[in-house]
CSV table of C-alpha atoms and ligand atoms in Angstrom, one decimal:
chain,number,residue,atom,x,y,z
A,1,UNK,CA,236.8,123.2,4.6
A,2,UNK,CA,236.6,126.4,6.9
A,3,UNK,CA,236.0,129.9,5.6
A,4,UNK,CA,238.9,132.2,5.7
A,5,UNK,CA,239.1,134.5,9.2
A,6,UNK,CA,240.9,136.8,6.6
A,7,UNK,CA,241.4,137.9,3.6
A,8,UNK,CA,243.0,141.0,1.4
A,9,UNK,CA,241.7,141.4,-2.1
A,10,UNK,CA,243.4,143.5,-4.5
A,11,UNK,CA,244.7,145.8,-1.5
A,12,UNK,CA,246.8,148.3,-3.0
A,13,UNK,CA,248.4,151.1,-1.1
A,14,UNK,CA,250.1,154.5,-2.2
A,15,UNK,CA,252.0,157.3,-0.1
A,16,UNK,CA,251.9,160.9,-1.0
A,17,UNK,CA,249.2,159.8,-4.5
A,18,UNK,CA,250.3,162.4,-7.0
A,19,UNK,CA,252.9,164.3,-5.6
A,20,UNK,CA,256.4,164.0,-6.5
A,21,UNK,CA,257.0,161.8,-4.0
A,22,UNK,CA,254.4,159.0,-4.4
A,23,UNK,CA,255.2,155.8,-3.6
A,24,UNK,CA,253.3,152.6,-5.1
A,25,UNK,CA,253.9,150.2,-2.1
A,26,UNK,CA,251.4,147.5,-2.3
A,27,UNK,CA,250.1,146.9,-6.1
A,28,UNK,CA,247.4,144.7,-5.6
A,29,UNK,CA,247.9,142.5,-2.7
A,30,UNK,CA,245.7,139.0,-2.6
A,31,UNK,CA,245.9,137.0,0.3
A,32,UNK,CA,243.8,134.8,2.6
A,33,UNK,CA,244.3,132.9,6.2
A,34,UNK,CA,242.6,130.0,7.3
A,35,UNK,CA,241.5,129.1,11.1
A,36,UNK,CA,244.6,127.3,12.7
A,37,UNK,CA,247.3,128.1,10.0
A,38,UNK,CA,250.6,130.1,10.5
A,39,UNK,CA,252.1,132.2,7.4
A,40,UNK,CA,255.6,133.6,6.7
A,41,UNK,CA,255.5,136.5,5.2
A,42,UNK,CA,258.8,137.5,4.0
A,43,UNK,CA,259.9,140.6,2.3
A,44,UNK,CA,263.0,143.0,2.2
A,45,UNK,CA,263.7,145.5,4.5
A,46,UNK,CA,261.2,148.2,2.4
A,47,UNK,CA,259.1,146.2,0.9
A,48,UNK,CA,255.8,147.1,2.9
A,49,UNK,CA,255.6,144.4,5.1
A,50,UNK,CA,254.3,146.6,8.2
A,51,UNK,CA,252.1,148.7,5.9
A,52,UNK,CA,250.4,145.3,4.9
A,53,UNK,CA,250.5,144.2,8.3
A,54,UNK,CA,248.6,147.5,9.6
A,55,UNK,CA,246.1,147.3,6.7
A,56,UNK,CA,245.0,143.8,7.6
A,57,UNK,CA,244.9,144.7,11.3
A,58,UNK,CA,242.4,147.5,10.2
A,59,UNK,CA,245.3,150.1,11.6
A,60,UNK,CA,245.1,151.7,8.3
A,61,UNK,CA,242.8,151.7,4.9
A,62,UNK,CA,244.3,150.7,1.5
A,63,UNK,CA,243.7,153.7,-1.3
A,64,UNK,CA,242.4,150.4,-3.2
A,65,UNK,CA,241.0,147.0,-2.2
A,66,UNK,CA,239.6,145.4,1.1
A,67,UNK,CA,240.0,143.8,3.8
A,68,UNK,CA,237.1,141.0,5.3
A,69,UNK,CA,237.4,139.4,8.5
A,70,UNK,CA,235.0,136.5,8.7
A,71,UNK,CA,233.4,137.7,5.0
A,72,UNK,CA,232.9,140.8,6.6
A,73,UNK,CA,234.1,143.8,4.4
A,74,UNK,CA,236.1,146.2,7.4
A,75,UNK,CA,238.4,148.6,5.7
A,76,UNK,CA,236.8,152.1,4.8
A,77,UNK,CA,234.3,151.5,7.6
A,78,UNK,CA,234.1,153.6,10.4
A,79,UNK,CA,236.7,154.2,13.1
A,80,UNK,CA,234.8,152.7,15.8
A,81,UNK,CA,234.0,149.8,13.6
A,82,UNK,CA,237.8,149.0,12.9
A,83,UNK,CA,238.8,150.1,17.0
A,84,UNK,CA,236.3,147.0,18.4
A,85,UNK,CA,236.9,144.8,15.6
A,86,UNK,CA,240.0,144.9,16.3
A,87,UNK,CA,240.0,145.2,20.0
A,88,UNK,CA,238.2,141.7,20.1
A,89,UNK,CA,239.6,139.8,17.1
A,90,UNK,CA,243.3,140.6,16.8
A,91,UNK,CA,246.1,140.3,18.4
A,92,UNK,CA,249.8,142.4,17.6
A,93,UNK,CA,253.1,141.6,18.1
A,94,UNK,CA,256.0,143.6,17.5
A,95,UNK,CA,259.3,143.3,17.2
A,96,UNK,CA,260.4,145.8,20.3
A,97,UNK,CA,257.9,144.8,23.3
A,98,UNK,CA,255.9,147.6,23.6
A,99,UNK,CA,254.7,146.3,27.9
A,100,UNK,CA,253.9,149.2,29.7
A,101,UNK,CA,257.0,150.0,32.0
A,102,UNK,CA,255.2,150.8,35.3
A,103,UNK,CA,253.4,147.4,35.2
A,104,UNK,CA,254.6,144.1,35.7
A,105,UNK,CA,254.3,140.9,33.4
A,106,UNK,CA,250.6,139.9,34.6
A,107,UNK,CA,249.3,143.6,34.8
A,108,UNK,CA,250.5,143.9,31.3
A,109,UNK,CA,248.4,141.1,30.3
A,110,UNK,CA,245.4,141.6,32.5
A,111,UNK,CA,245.1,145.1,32.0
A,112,UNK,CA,243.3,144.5,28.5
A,113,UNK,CA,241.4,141.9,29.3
A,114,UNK,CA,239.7,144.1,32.4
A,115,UNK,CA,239.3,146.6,29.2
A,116,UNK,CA,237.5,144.3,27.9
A,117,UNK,CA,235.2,143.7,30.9
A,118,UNK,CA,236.7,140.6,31.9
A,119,UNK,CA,236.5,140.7,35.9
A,120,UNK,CA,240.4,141.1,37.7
A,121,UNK,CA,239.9,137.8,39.4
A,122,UNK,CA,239.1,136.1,35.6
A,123,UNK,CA,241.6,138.1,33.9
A,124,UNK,CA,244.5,137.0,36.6
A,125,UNK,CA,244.0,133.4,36.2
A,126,UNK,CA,244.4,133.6,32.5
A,127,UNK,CA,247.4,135.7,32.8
A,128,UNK,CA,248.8,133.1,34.9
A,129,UNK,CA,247.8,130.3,32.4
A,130,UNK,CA,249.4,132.0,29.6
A,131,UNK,CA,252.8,133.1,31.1
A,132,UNK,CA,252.6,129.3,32.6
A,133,UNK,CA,252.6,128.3,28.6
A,134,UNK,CA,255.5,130.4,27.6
A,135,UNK,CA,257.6,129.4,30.5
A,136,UNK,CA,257.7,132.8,32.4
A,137,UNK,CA,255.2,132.2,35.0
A,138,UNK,CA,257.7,132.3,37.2
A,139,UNK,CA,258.4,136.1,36.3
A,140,UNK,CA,255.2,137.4,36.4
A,141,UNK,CA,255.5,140.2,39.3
A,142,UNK,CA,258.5,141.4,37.6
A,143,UNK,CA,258.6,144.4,35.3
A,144,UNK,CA,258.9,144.7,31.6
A,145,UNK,CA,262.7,146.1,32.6
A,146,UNK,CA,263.6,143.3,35.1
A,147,UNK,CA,262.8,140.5,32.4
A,148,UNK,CA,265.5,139.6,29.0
A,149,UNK,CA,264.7,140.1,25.8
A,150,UNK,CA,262.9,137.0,25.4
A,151,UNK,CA,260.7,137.0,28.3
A,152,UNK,CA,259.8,140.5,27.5
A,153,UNK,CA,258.6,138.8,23.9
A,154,UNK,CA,256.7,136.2,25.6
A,155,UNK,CA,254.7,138.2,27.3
A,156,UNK,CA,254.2,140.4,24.8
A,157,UNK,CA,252.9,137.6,23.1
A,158,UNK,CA,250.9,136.2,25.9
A,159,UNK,CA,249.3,140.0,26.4
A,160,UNK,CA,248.6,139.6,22.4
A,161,UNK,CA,246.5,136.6,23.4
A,162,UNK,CA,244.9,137.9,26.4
A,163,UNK,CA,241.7,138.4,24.8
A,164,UNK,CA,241.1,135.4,22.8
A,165,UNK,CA,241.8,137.1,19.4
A,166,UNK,CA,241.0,134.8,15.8
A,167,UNK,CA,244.3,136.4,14.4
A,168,UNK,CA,247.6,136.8,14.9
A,169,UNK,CA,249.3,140.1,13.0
A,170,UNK,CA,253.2,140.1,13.8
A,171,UNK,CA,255.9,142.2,12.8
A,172,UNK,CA,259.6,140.6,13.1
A,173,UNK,CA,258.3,139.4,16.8
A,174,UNK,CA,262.1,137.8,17.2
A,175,UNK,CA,264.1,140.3,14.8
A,176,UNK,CA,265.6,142.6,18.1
A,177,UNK,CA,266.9,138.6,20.1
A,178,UNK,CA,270.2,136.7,19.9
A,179,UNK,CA,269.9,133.8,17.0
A,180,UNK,CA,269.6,131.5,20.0
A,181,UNK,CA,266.5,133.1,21.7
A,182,UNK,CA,265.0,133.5,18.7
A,183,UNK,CA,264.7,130.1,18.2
A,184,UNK,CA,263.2,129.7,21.9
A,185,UNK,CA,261.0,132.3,21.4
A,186,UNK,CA,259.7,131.4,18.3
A,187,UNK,CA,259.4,127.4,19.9
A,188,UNK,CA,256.9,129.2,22.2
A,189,UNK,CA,254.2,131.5,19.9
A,190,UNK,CA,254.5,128.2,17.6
A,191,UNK,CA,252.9,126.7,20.9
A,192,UNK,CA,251.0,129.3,21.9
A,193,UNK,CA,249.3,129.8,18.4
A,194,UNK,CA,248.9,125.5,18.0
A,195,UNK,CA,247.5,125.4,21.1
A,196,UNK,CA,244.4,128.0,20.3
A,197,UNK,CA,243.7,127.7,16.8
A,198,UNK,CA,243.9,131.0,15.8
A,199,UNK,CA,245.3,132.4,12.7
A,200,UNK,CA,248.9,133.6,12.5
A,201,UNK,CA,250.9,135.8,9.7
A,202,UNK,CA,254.4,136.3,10.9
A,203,UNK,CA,256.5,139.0,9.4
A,204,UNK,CA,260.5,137.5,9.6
A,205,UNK,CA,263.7,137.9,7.5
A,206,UNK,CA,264.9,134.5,9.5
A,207,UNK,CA,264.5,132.2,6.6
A,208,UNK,CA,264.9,128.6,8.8
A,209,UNK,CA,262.0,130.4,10.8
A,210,UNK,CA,259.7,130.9,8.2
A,211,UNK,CA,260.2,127.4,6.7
A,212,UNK,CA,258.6,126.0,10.0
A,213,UNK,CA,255.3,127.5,9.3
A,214,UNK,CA,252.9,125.8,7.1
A,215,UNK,CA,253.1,128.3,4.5
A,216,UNK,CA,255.6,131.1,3.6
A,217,UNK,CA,254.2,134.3,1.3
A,218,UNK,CA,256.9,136.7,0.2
A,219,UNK,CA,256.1,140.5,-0.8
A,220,UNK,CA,257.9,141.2,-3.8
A,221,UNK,CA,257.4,144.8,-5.7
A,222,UNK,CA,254.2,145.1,-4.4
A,223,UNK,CA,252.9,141.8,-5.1
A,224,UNK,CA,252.5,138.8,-2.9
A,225,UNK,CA,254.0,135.6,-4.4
A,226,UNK,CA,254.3,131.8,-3.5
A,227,UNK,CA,257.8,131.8,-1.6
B,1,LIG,P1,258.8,147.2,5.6
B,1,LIG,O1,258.0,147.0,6.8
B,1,LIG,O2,258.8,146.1,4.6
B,1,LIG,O3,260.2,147.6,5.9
B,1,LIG,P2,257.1,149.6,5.2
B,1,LIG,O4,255.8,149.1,5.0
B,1,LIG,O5,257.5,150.2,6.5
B,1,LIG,O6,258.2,148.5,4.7
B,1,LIG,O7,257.4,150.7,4.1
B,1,LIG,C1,257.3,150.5,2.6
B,1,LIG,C2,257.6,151.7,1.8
B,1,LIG,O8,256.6,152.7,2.1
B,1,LIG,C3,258.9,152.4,2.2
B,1,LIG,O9,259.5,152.9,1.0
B,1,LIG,C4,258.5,153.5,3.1
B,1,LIG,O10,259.5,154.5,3.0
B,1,LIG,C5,257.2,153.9,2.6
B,1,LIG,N1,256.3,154.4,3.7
B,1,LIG,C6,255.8,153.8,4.8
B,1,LIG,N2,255.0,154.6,5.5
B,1,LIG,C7,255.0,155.8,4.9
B,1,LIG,C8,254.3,157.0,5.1
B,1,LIG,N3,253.5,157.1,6.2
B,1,LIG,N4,254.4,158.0,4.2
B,1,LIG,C9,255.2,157.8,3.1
B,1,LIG,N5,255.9,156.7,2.8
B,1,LIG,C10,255.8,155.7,3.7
């Protein structure tokens, strides 16, 4: 069996630590993705679903705990550490797009692969390949504004891909569509993520959703448990 690509161990997180208004929001967190699996991770509105999301993508540190990518300890190293780590082995998706509006569907996705150093010529054709996976190749000269709701969350999700990352952080990536599109949209990262390997945890309150993936965690008073 594979080693994990990540893992949390006893992450715990507090807010405003001894002041009136401390809050306890993750109370010793364990949790652990493999190569090639996609996990639910379900919690009330509250609960501190984006605060564990930004902790495993090295946005933020726990007070308590750690994060490893690969076996490698990363939280509480330094900045520049976390920023290329990051920059080169995760991908984020949100649940509002967050394209640049000046740019159009394949500049938003090439634009941080030539960041990267990938050459424009390179960078376009994987664009193209990407977009061509999530059924929007056809759109990809248009802006973020010209696109609906679920193109715009396609490429999102192809430009979260663009550089090869080994995991997949989202938050609610289908909580601001229809019921409908949802569906659609979550048909294509379930593709998208098959299709490369990489590992996936998936923020959702959509229940049927979560079921689909092989494995669904739910946050519950700071804890993660077996859904
Ligand atoms: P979720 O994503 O599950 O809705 P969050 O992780 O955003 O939950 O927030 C969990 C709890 O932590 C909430 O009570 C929220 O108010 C609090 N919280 C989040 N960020 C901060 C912060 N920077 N300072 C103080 N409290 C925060």
């Amino acid at each position: 069996m594979s080693d994990p690509v990540l893992s949390l161990k006893g992450v715990e997180k507090y807010y405003n630590k001894g002041l009136a208004n401390e809050v306890h929001v993750l109370r010793g967190v364990d949790l652990t993705l493999m190569p090639g699996e996609m996990v639910a991770l379900v919690a009330p509105s509250g609960a501190g679903k984006s605060t564990l999301l930004h902790i495993a993508g090295l946005l933020d540190d726990p007070s308590l705990g750690r994060v490893e990518i690969d076996g490698k300890v990363l939280s509480g190293k330094p900045d520049r550490l976390r920023t290329s780590t990051r920059r080169q082995d995760i991908g984020f998706v949100y649940q509002f797009h967050h394209l640049l509006p000046e740019f159009n569907a394949l500049e938003n996705i090439v634009l941080p692969q030539m960041a990267n150093g990938i050459s424009r010529t390179a960078a376009e054709e994987r664009a193209r390949e990407l977009l061509e996976n999530v059924g929007v190749r056809h759109r990809a000269d248009h802006r973020p504004a010209a696109l609906s709701g679920g193109e715009q969350q396609r490429v999102a999700f192809c430009r979260a891909l663009a550089n090869k990352p080994r995991i997949m952080l989202a938050d609610e990536p289908t909580g601001n569509l229809d019921p409908g599109t949802s569906d659609q949209v979550f048909e294509a990262l379930m593709m998208l993520v098959r299709g490369t390997g990489l590992a996936a945890l998936i923020a959702t309150h959509n229940l049927e959703l979560a079921a689909r993936m092989d494995r669904v965690l739910r946050l519950e008073d700071g804890k993660m448990v077996a859904a």
